[in-house]
PDB file of C-alpha atoms and ligand atoms in Angstrom:
ATOM      1  CA  MET A 274       0.565  26.258  -5.955  1.00 80.00           C
ATOM      2  CA  PRO A 275       2.944  24.807  -8.714  1.00 85.00           C
ATOM      3  CA  PRO A 276       2.077  21.219  -9.505  1.00 91.00           C
ATOM      4  CA  PRO A 277       4.343  19.066  -7.639  1.00 95.00           C
ATOM      5  CA  ALA A 278       7.518  18.005  -9.032  1.00 96.00           C
ATOM      6  CA  PRO A 279       7.781  14.329 -10.370  1.00 97.00           C
ATOM      7  CA  LEU A 280       9.752  12.011  -8.352  1.00 98.00           C
ATOM      8  CA  ILE A 281       8.529   8.862 -10.363  1.00 98.00           C
ATOM      9  CA  THR A 282       6.595   8.951 -13.609  1.00 98.00           C
ATOM     10  CA  ALA A 283       3.318   7.719 -14.803  1.00 98.00           C
ATOM     11  CA  ALA A 284       5.494   5.444 -17.469  1.00 98.00           C
ATOM     12  CA  GLN A 285       7.717   4.082 -14.534  1.00 98.00           C
ATOM     13  CA  LEU A 286       4.836   3.554 -12.275  1.00 98.00           C
ATOM     14  CA  SER A 287       3.417   1.188 -14.878  1.00 98.00           C
ATOM     15  CA  THR A 288       6.578  -0.561 -15.980  1.00 98.00           C
ATOM     16  CA  ARG A 289       7.451  -1.387 -12.486  1.00 98.00           C
ATOM     17  CA  ILE A 290       4.071  -2.366 -11.761  1.00 98.00           C
ATOM     18  CA  ALA A 291       3.724  -4.969 -14.252  1.00 98.00           C
ATOM     19  CA  ALA A 292       7.042  -6.393 -13.180  1.00 98.00           C
ATOM     20  CA  LEU A 293       5.962  -6.517  -9.343  1.00 98.00           C
ATOM     21  CA  ALA A 294       2.950  -8.661 -10.820  1.00 98.00           C
ATOM     22  CA  GLY A 295       5.358 -11.001 -12.008  1.00 97.00           C
ATOM     23  CA  GLU A 296       6.968 -11.284  -8.809  1.00 98.00           C
ATOM     24  CA  ILE A 297       3.723 -11.844  -6.933  1.00 98.00           C
ATOM     25  CA  ARG A 298       2.814 -14.203  -9.462  1.00 97.00           C
ATOM     26  CA  ALA A 299       5.851 -16.294  -9.353  1.00 97.00           C
ATOM     27  CA  ALA A 300       5.292 -16.452  -5.314  1.00 96.00           C
ATOM     28  CA  VAL A 301       2.194 -17.755  -5.121  1.00 95.00           C
ATOM     29  CA  PRO A 302       2.066 -19.832  -8.774  1.00 90.00           C
ATOM     30  CA  ASP A 303      -0.650 -21.936  -8.669  1.00 87.00           C
ATOM     31  CA  ASP A 304      -2.909 -20.549  -6.223  1.00 92.00           C
ATOM     32  CA  ASP A 305      -5.618 -17.911  -5.995  1.00 97.00           C
ATOM     33  CA  ILE A 306      -4.118 -14.618  -4.421  1.00 98.00           C
ATOM     34  CA  HIS A 307      -6.809 -12.266  -2.322  1.00 98.00           C
ATOM     35  CA  PHE A 308      -5.605  -8.946  -2.191  1.00 98.00           C
ATOM     36  CA  VAL A 309      -6.351  -6.542   0.447  1.00 98.00           C
ATOM     37  CA  CYS A 310      -6.349  -2.935  -0.122  1.00 98.00           C
ATOM     38  CA  VAL A 311      -5.419  -0.405   2.271  1.00 98.00           C
ATOM     39  CA  LEU A 312      -7.860   2.490   1.777  1.00 98.00           C
ATOM     40  CA  LYS A 313      -7.820   5.278   0.282  1.00 97.00           C
ATOM     41  CA  GLY A 314      -3.863   5.651  -0.505  1.00 98.00           C
ATOM     42  CA  ALA A 315      -3.598   2.113  -2.532  1.00 98.00           C
ATOM     43  CA  PHE A 316      -6.719   2.333  -5.052  1.00 98.00           C
ATOM     44  CA  LEU A 317      -5.033   3.233  -7.756  1.00 98.00           C
ATOM     45  CA  PHE A 318      -1.866   0.840  -7.110  1.00 98.00           C
ATOM     46  CA  LEU A 319      -4.194  -2.250  -6.532  1.00 98.00           C
ATOM     47  CA  ALA A 320      -5.945  -1.161  -9.670  1.00 98.00           C
ATOM     48  CA  ASP A 321      -3.172  -1.389 -12.144  1.00 98.00           C
ATOM     49  CA  LEU A 322      -1.418  -4.093 -10.278  1.00 98.00           C
ATOM     50  CA  VAL A 323      -4.566  -6.639 -10.699  1.00 98.00           C
ATOM     51  CA  ARG A 324      -5.223  -5.541 -14.344  1.00 98.00           C
ATOM     52  CA  ALA A 325      -1.309  -6.933 -14.941  1.00 97.00           C
ATOM     53  CA  LEU A 326      -2.323 -10.232 -13.351  1.00 97.00           C
ATOM     54  CA  ASP A 327      -4.865 -12.822 -15.193  1.00 90.00           C
ATOM     55  CA  ASP A 328      -7.162 -14.892 -13.308  1.00 88.00           C
ATOM     56  CA  GLY A 329      -7.197 -16.548  -9.878  1.00 94.00           C
ATOM     57  CA  VAL A 330      -7.357 -12.706  -8.227  1.00 97.00           C
ATOM     58  CA  SER A 331      -9.855 -11.763  -5.898  1.00 98.00           C
ATOM     59  CA  MET A 332      -9.668  -8.393  -3.480  1.00 98.00           C
ATOM     60  CA  ASP A 333     -11.300  -6.976  -0.608  1.00 98.00           C
ATOM     61  CA  PHE A 334     -10.783  -3.383   1.313  1.00 98.00           C
ATOM     62  CA  ILE A 335      -9.747  -2.429   4.547  1.00 98.00           C
ATOM     63  CA  ALA A 336      -9.258   1.388   5.816  1.00 97.00           C
ATOM     64  CA  VAL A 337      -7.353   2.337   8.922  1.00 95.00           C
ATOM     65  CA  SER A 338      -6.442   6.181  10.363  1.00 88.00           C
ATOM     66  CA  SER A 339      -3.276   7.026  11.775  1.00 77.00           C
ATOM     67  CA  TYR A 340      -2.570  10.384  10.027  1.00 58.00           C
ATOM     68  CA  GLY A 341      -4.789  13.519  10.600  1.00 56.00           C
ATOM     69  CA  ALA A 342      -4.741  16.284   8.451  1.00 56.00           C
ATOM     70  CA  GLY A 343      -1.250  16.633   8.259  1.00 63.00           C
ATOM     71  CA  LYS A 344       2.268  15.239   7.432  1.00 67.00           C
ATOM     72  CA  GLN A 345       2.984  13.833  10.536  1.00 68.00           C
ATOM     73  CA  SER A 346       1.496  10.336  11.572  1.00 66.00           C
ATOM     74  CA  SER A 347      -0.304  10.595  15.115  1.00 67.00           C
ATOM     75  CA  GLY A 348       1.289   6.907  15.731  1.00 72.00           C
ATOM     76  CA  GLU A 349      -2.012   5.721  16.853  1.00 84.00           C
ATOM     77  CA  VAL A 350      -3.845   3.209  14.095  1.00 90.00           C
ATOM     78  CA  ARG A 351      -7.429   2.601  14.275  1.00 91.00           C
ATOM     79  CA  LEU A 352      -9.468   0.271  12.108  1.00 95.00           C
ATOM     80  CA  VAL A 353     -12.067   2.343  10.527  1.00 95.00           C
ATOM     81  CA  LYS A 354     -13.423  -0.504   7.854  1.00 98.00           C
ATOM     82  CA  ASP A 355     -13.068  -3.977   7.967  1.00 98.00           C
ATOM     83  CA  VAL A 356     -12.748  -6.656   5.096  1.00 98.00           C
ATOM     84  CA  ASP A 357     -15.881  -8.288   4.825  1.00 97.00           C
ATOM     85  CA  THR A 358     -14.574 -11.480   3.203  1.00 95.00           C
ATOM     86  CA  SER A 359     -13.176 -14.642   4.914  1.00 98.00           C
ATOM     87  CA  LEU A 360      -9.516 -14.622   5.182  1.00 98.00           C
ATOM     88  CA  GLU A 361      -9.220 -18.187   6.421  1.00 98.00           C
ATOM     89  CA  GLY A 362      -7.143 -20.570   4.141  1.00 98.00           C
ATOM     90  CA  ARG A 363      -6.287 -18.112   1.585  1.00 98.00           C
ATOM     91  CA  HIS A 364      -3.010 -16.400   0.049  1.00 98.00           C
ATOM     92  CA  VAL A 365      -3.534 -12.892   1.291  1.00 98.00           C
ATOM     93  CA  ILE A 366      -1.651  -9.874   0.201  1.00 98.00           C
ATOM     94  CA  ILE A 367      -1.828  -6.433   1.733  1.00 98.00           C
ATOM     95  CA  ILE A 368      -1.621  -3.839  -0.714  1.00 98.00           C
ATOM     96  CA  GLU A 369      -0.309  -0.437   1.036  1.00 98.00           C
ATOM     97  CA  ASP A 370       0.598   2.673  -1.078  1.00 98.00           C
ATOM     98  CA  ILE A 371       3.592   3.739   1.424  1.00 98.00           C
ATOM     99  CA  VAL A 372       5.372   2.315   4.259  1.00 97.00           C
ATOM    100  CA  ASP A 373       6.644   5.356   6.233  1.00 95.00           C
ATOM    101  CA  THR A 374       7.433   4.770  10.222  1.00 94.00           C
ATOM    102  CA  GLY A 375       6.046   1.229   9.479  1.00 96.00           C
ATOM    103  CA  LEU A 376       3.289   1.340  12.387  1.00 94.00           C
ATOM    104  CA  THR A 377       0.099   0.979   9.942  1.00 95.00           C
ATOM    105  CA  LEU A 378       1.472  -2.103   8.350  1.00 97.00           C
ATOM    106  CA  GLN A 379       2.574  -3.607  11.694  1.00 97.00           C
ATOM    107  CA  TYR A 380      -0.870  -2.972  13.161  1.00 96.00           C
ATOM    108  CA  LEU A 381      -2.492  -4.528   9.986  1.00 97.00           C
ATOM    109  CA  GLN A 382      -0.208  -7.580   9.654  1.00 98.00           C
ATOM    110  CA  ASP A 383      -1.029  -8.050  13.365  1.00 97.00           C
ATOM    111  CA  ILE A 384      -4.557  -8.224  13.018  1.00 97.00           C
ATOM    112  CA  LEU A 385      -4.729 -10.132   9.948  1.00 98.00           C
ATOM    113  CA  LYS A 386      -2.580 -12.830  10.938  1.00 98.00           C
ATOM    114  CA  LEU A 387      -5.329 -13.619  13.481  1.00 98.00           C
ATOM    115  CA  ARG A 388      -7.735 -14.612  10.591  1.00 98.00           C
ATOM    116  CA  ASP A 389      -5.902 -17.585   9.892  1.00 98.00           C
ATOM    117  CA  PRO A 390      -4.895 -16.915   6.483  1.00 98.00           C
ATOM    118  CA  ARG A 391      -2.768 -19.750   4.177  1.00 98.00           C
ATOM    119  CA  SER A 392      -0.269 -17.070   3.558  1.00 98.00           C
ATOM    120  CA  LEU A 393       0.019 -13.085   4.568  1.00 98.00           C
ATOM    121  CA  ARG A 394       2.498 -10.976   2.190  1.00 98.00           C
ATOM    122  CA  THR A 395       2.943  -7.315   2.026  1.00 98.00           C
ATOM    123  CA  ALA A 396       3.039  -5.570  -1.280  1.00 98.00           C
ATOM    124  CA  CYS A 397       3.753  -1.520  -1.085  1.00 98.00           C
ATOM    125  CA  LEU A 398       4.222   0.858  -3.800  1.00 98.00           C
ATOM    126  CA  LEU A 399       6.557   3.101  -2.163  1.00 98.00           C
ATOM    127  CA  SER A 400       8.715   2.431   0.848  1.00 98.00           C
ATOM    128  CA  LYS A 401      10.811   5.123   3.288  1.00 98.00           C
ATOM    129  CA  PRO A 402      13.397   2.870   5.328  1.00 97.00           C
ATOM    130  CA  SER A 403      15.069   5.708   6.926  1.00 96.00           C
ATOM    131  CA  ARG A 404      11.764   6.624   8.555  1.00 94.00           C
ATOM    132  CA  ARG A 405      10.901   3.268   9.887  1.00 96.00           C
ATOM    133  CA  LYS A 406      10.290   2.915  13.669  1.00 95.00           C
ATOM    134  CA  VAL A 407       9.208  -0.629  13.923  1.00 96.00           C
ATOM    135  CA  ASP A 408      11.126  -3.467  11.640  1.00 96.00           C
ATOM    136  CA  VAL A 409       8.203  -4.970   9.634  1.00 98.00           C
ATOM    137  CA  LYS A 410       8.358  -7.361   7.016  1.00 98.00           C
ATOM    138  CA  VAL A 411       7.836  -6.090   3.164  1.00 98.00           C
ATOM    139  CA  ASP A 412       7.676  -9.045   0.631  1.00 98.00           C
ATOM    140  CA  PHE A 413       7.340  -6.623  -2.297  1.00 98.00           C
ATOM    141  CA  VAL A 414       8.383  -3.130  -2.791  1.00 98.00           C
ATOM    142  CA  GLY A 415       7.565  -0.658  -5.835  1.00 98.00           C
ATOM    143  CA  PHE A 416       9.912   1.814  -4.911  1.00 98.00           C
ATOM    144  CA  THR A 417      12.324   2.587  -2.307  1.00 98.00           C
ATOM    145  CA  ILE A 418      12.514   6.545  -1.824  1.00 98.00           C
ATOM    146  CA  ALA A 419      14.259   9.242   0.357  1.00 97.00           C
ATOM    147  CA  ASP A 420      12.561  11.036   3.059  1.00 96.00           C
ATOM    148  CA  HIS A 421      10.100  13.035   1.067  1.00 95.00           C
ATOM    149  CA  PHE A 422       6.545  13.999   1.655  1.00 96.00           C
ATOM    150  CA  VAL A 423       4.796  12.283  -1.733  1.00 98.00           C
ATOM    151  CA  VAL A 424       1.453  13.045  -3.298  1.00 98.00           C
ATOM    152  CA  GLY A 425      -0.281  11.728  -6.136  1.00 98.00           C
ATOM    153  CA  TYR A 426      -1.148   8.074  -7.713  1.00 98.00           C
ATOM    154  CA  GLY A 427      -3.440   7.315  -4.767  1.00 98.00           C
ATOM    155  CA  LEU A 428      -1.557   9.314  -1.900  1.00 98.00           C
ATOM    156  CA  ASP A 429      -2.840  12.828  -0.706  1.00 97.00           C
ATOM    157  CA  PHE A 430      -1.905  15.831   1.252  1.00 96.00           C
ATOM    158  CA  ASP A 431      -5.245  16.753   3.174  1.00 94.00           C
ATOM    159  CA  GLU A 432      -7.551  14.447   0.604  1.00 96.00           C
ATOM    160  CA  LYS A 433      -5.925  16.462  -2.620  1.00 97.00           C
ATOM    161  CA  TYR A 434      -3.407  15.159  -5.365  1.00 98.00           C
ATOM    162  CA  ARG A 435      -4.527  11.424  -4.697  1.00 98.00           C
ATOM    163  CA  ASN A 436      -5.594  11.754  -8.883  1.00 98.00           C
ATOM    164  CA  LEU A 437      -2.338  13.025 -10.029  1.00 98.00           C
ATOM    165  CA  PRO A 438      -1.077  10.222 -12.658  1.00 98.00           C
ATOM    166  CA  TYR A 439       2.602  10.233 -11.327  1.00 98.00           C
ATOM    167  CA  ILE A 440       4.221  10.577  -7.963  1.00 98.00           C
ATOM    168  CA  GLY A 441       5.323  14.099  -7.048  1.00 98.00           C
ATOM    169  CA  VAL A 442       7.121  15.794  -3.966  1.00 97.00           C
ATOM    170  CA  LEU A 443       5.422  17.872  -1.772  1.00 93.00           C
ATOM    171  CA  ASP A 444       8.424  18.841   0.469  1.00 80.00           C
ATOM    172  CA  SER A 445       8.672  22.970   1.220  1.00 69.00           C
TER     173      SER A 445
HETATM  174  P1  IMP B 789       3.221   4.362   8.727  1.00 90.36           P
HETATM  175  O1  IMP B 789       2.464   4.251   9.534  1.00 90.36           O
HETATM  176  O2  IMP B 789       4.220   5.824   9.261  1.00 90.36           O
HETATM  177  O3  IMP B 789       4.122   3.686   7.987  1.00 90.36           O
HETATM  178  O4  IMP B 789       2.588   5.447   7.902  1.00 90.36           O
HETATM  179  C1  IMP B 789       1.698   4.906   6.507  1.00 90.36           C
HETATM  180  C2  IMP B 789       0.837   5.825   6.312  1.00 90.36           C
HETATM  181  O5  IMP B 789       1.067   7.119   6.278  1.00 90.36           O
HETATM  182  C3  IMP B 789       0.754   5.248   4.553  1.00 90.36           C
HETATM  183  O6  IMP B 789      -0.480   4.412   4.225  1.00 90.36           O
HETATM  184  C4  IMP B 789      -0.008   6.785   4.054  1.00 90.36           C
HETATM  185  O7  IMP B 789      -1.397   6.613   3.928  1.00 90.36           O
HETATM  186  C5  IMP B 789       0.351   7.675   4.961  1.00 90.36           C
HETATM  187  N1  IMP B 789       1.682   8.458   4.677  1.00 90.36           N
HETATM  188  C6  IMP B 789       3.161   8.451   5.028  1.00 90.36           C
HETATM  189  N2  IMP B 789       4.076   9.039   4.394  1.00 90.36           N
HETATM  190  C7  IMP B 789       3.107   9.550   3.329  1.00 90.36           C
HETATM  191  C8  IMP B 789       3.602  10.180   2.154  1.00 90.36           C
HETATM  192  O8  IMP B 789       4.912  10.885   2.086  1.00 90.36           O
HETATM  193  N3  IMP B 789       2.650  10.803   1.668  1.00 90.36           N
HETATM  194  C9  IMP B 789       1.297  10.665   1.788  1.00 90.36           C
HETATM  195  N4  IMP B 789       0.906   9.644   2.890  1.00 90.36           N
HETATM  196  C10 IMP B 789       2.241   9.257   3.534  1.00 90.36           C
HETATM  197 MG1   MG B 790      -2.279   4.857   3.648  1.00 90.36          MG
END
Protein backbone atom coordinates (compact mmCIF):
# COMPACT_ATOMS: atom_id res chain seq x y z
CA MET A 1 0.00 0.00 0.00
CA PRO A 2 1.37 3.46 -0.88
CA PRO A 3 1.41 5.98 2.00
CA PRO A 4 -1.77 8.08 2.35
CA ALA A 5 -1.74 11.17 0.10
CA PRO A 6 -0.98 14.30 2.15
CA LEU A 7 -3.93 16.64 2.75
CA ILE A 8 -2.49 18.73 5.60
CA THR A 9 1.27 18.82 6.08
CA ALA A 10 3.14 18.74 9.39
CA ALA A 11 4.14 22.39 8.86
CA GLN A 12 0.51 23.43 8.25
CA LEU A 13 -0.57 21.54 11.40
CA SER A 14 2.00 23.25 13.55
CA THR A 15 1.21 26.76 12.24
CA ARG A 16 -2.54 26.29 12.70
CA ILE A 17 -2.21 24.79 16.18
CA ALA A 18 -0.09 27.73 17.36
CA ALA A 19 -2.86 30.06 16.13
CA LEU A 20 -5.54 27.93 17.81
CA ALA A 21 -3.66 28.14 21.10
CA GLY A 22 -3.87 31.93 20.78
CA GLU A 23 -7.62 31.79 20.06
CA ILE A 24 -8.17 29.53 23.05
CA ARG A 25 -6.14 31.68 25.41
CA ALA A 26 -8.01 34.78 24.21
CA ALA A 27 -11.35 33.10 25.03
CA VAL A 28 -10.27 32.27 28.60
CA PRO A 29 -7.78 35.07 29.29
CA ASP A 30 -7.35 35.08 33.05
CA ASP A 31 -8.14 31.61 34.21
CA ASP A 32 -6.92 28.05 34.21
CA ILE A 33 -8.07 25.81 31.36
CA HIS A 34 -8.83 22.14 31.90
CA PHE A 35 -8.56 20.12 28.71
CA VAL A 36 -10.47 16.87 28.30
CA CYS A 37 -8.77 14.94 25.51
CA VAL A 38 -10.82 12.35 23.66
CA LEU A 39 -8.73 9.21 23.26
CA LYS A 40 -7.20 7.97 21.21
CA GLY A 41 -7.40 10.19 18.13
CA ALA A 42 -6.75 13.55 19.80
CA PHE A 43 -3.57 12.61 21.69
CA LEU A 44 -1.10 14.35 19.36
CA PHE A 45 -3.35 17.38 18.89
CA LEU A 46 -3.52 17.78 22.69
CA ALA A 47 0.23 17.28 23.06
CA ASP A 48 1.06 20.01 20.55
CA LEU A 49 -1.70 22.37 21.70
CA VAL A 50 -0.72 22.35 25.38
CA ARG A 51 2.92 22.92 24.48
CA ALA A 52 1.84 26.03 22.56
CA LEU A 53 0.23 27.43 25.73
CA ASP A 54 2.03 28.59 28.85
CA ASP A 55 0.97 27.94 32.43
CA GLY A 56 -2.59 27.65 33.72
CA VAL A 57 -3.29 24.41 31.92
CA SER A 58 -4.33 20.99 33.17
CA MET A 59 -5.65 17.96 31.36
CA ASP A 60 -7.51 14.70 31.64
CA PHE A 61 -8.51 11.94 29.26
CA ILE A 62 -11.78 10.32 28.27
CA ALA A 63 -12.47 7.50 25.83
CA VAL A 64 -15.62 6.70 23.90
CA SER A 65 -16.30 4.21 21.21
CA SER A 66 -18.55 4.81 18.26
CA TYR A 67 -16.66 3.42 15.31
CA GLY A 68 -16.06 -0.26 14.87
CA ALA A 69 -13.08 -1.45 12.92
CA GLY A 70 -14.30 0.10 9.67
CA LYS A 71 -14.87 3.57 8.25
CA GLN A 72 -18.53 3.90 9.23
CA SER A 73 -19.79 4.95 12.65
CA SER A 74 -22.08 2.52 14.44
CA GLY A 75 -24.06 5.62 15.43
CA GLU A 76 -24.08 4.41 19.01
CA VAL A 77 -21.69 6.07 21.45
CA ARG A 78 -20.42 4.33 24.56
CA LEU A 79 -18.25 5.66 27.40
CA VAL A 80 -15.15 3.47 27.64
CA LYS A 81 -13.05 5.50 30.07
CA ASP A 82 -14.21 8.43 32.19
CA VAL A 83 -12.09 11.37 33.39
CA ASP A 84 -10.74 11.04 36.90
CA THR A 85 -10.76 14.72 37.90
CA SER A 86 -13.73 16.88 38.90
CA LEU A 87 -14.93 19.37 36.27
CA GLU A 88 -16.99 21.41 38.71
CA GLY A 89 -16.34 25.16 38.46
CA ARG A 90 -13.61 24.78 35.82
CA HIS A 91 -13.22 26.13 32.31
CA VAL A 92 -13.32 22.87 30.37
CA ILE A 93 -12.37 22.45 26.73
CA ILE A 94 -13.05 19.14 25.00
CA ILE A 95 -10.22 18.23 22.61
CA GLU A 96 -11.43 16.06 19.74
CA ASP A 97 -9.65 14.86 16.61
CA ILE A 98 -12.48 15.15 14.08
CA VAL A 99 -16.19 15.94 14.05
CA ASP A 100 -17.94 13.85 11.44
CA THR A 101 -21.65 13.12 12.10
CA GLY A 102 -21.34 15.01 15.40
CA LEU A 103 -22.89 12.16 17.40
CA THR A 104 -19.77 11.51 19.50
CA LEU A 105 -19.32 15.15 20.37
CA GLN A 106 -23.00 15.63 21.17
CA TYR A 107 -22.83 12.69 23.59
CA LEU A 108 -19.67 14.06 25.24
CA GLN A 109 -21.05 17.57 25.61
CA ASP A 110 -24.26 16.16 27.12
CA ILE A 111 -22.51 14.08 29.77
CA LEU A 112 -19.82 16.66 30.64
CA LYS A 113 -22.38 19.48 30.99
CA LEU A 114 -23.90 17.52 33.89
CA ARG A 115 -20.60 17.83 35.82
CA ASP A 116 -21.19 21.59 36.42
CA PRO A 117 -18.16 23.08 34.65
CA ARG A 118 -17.90 26.89 34.78
CA SER A 119 -17.75 26.82 30.99
CA LEU A 120 -17.69 24.02 28.44
CA ARG A 121 -16.16 24.52 25.01
CA THR A 122 -14.93 22.23 22.24
CA ALA A 123 -11.85 22.36 20.04
CA CYS A 124 -11.52 19.93 17.17
CA LEU A 125 -8.60 19.60 14.82
CA LEU A 126 -10.76 18.67 11.81
CA SER A 127 -14.39 19.11 10.86
CA LYS A 128 -16.34 17.49 8.03
CA PRO A 129 -19.51 19.66 8.01
CA SER A 130 -21.00 17.92 4.97
CA ARG A 131 -21.38 14.73 7.06
CA ARG A 132 -23.13 16.29 10.06
CA LYS A 133 -26.25 14.49 11.36
CA VAL A 134 -26.73 16.60 14.48
CA ASP A 135 -26.16 20.29 14.98
CA VAL A 136 -23.39 20.39 17.55
CA LYS A 137 -21.45 23.48 18.63
CA VAL A 138 -17.70 23.52 17.98
CA ASP A 139 -15.96 26.60 19.36
CA PHE A 140 -12.52 26.11 17.78
CA VAL A 141 -11.88 24.31 14.48
CA GLY A 142 -8.40 23.61 13.14
CA PHE A 143 -9.31 22.77 9.55
CA THR A 144 -12.60 22.27 7.72
CA ILE A 145 -12.23 19.43 5.22
CA ALA A 146 -14.33 17.80 2.49
CA ASP A 147 -15.77 14.31 2.86
CA HIS A 148 -12.57 12.24 2.86
CA PHE A 149 -11.59 9.46 5.22
CA VAL A 150 -8.41 10.84 6.74
CA VAL A 151 -5.67 9.29 8.85
CA GLY A 152 -2.49 10.35 10.60
CA TYR A 153 -1.56 12.76 13.38
CA GLY A 154 -3.55 10.64 15.84
CA LEU A 155 -6.33 9.48 13.50
CA ASP A 156 -6.46 5.83 12.55
CA PHE A 157 -7.93 3.31 10.22
CA ASP A 158 -8.13 0.02 12.07
CA GLU A 159 -5.57 1.34 14.64
CA LYS A 160 -3.03 2.03 11.90
CA TYR A 161 -1.48 5.34 10.75
CA ARG A 162 -1.87 7.21 14.09
CA ASN A 163 1.88 7.96 14.05
CA LEU A 164 1.94 9.62 10.60
CA PRO A 165 3.22 13.17 11.18
CA TYR A 166 0.70 14.63 8.68
CA ILE A 167 -2.99 14.21 7.78
CA GLY A 168 -3.43 12.00 4.72
CA VAL A 169 -6.38 10.79 2.68
CA LEU A 170 -7.21 7.10 2.63
CA ASP A 171 -10.18 7.16 0.21
CA SER A 172 -10.03 4.45 -2.40
P1 LIG B 1 -18.80 11.23 14.71
O1 LIG B 1 -19.44 10.74 15.96
O2 LIG B 1 -19.45 10.66 13.48
O3 LIG B 1 -18.70 12.75 14.64
O4 LIG B 1 -17.37 10.63 14.63
C1 LIG B 1 -16.37 11.05 15.44
C2 LIG B 1 -15.28 10.02 15.55
O5 LIG B 1 -15.20 9.14 14.42
C3 LIG B 1 -13.97 10.74 15.59
O6 LIG B 1 -13.61 11.07 16.90
C4 LIG B 1 -13.02 9.75 14.94
O7 LIG B 1 -12.50 8.90 15.93
C5 LIG B 1 -13.87 8.96 13.99
N1 LIG B 1 -13.73 9.46 12.61
C6 LIG B 1 -14.63 10.17 11.90
N2 LIG B 1 -14.17 10.48 10.67
C7 LIG B 1 -12.93 9.94 10.62
C8 LIG B 1 -11.91 9.93 9.59
O8 LIG B 1 -12.02 10.50 8.48
N3 LIG B 1 -10.75 9.27 9.91
C9 LIG B 1 -10.55 8.66 11.11
N4 LIG B 1 -11.47 8.66 12.09
C10 LIG B 1 -12.65 9.29 11.84
MG1 LIG C 1 -12.22 10.01 18.03
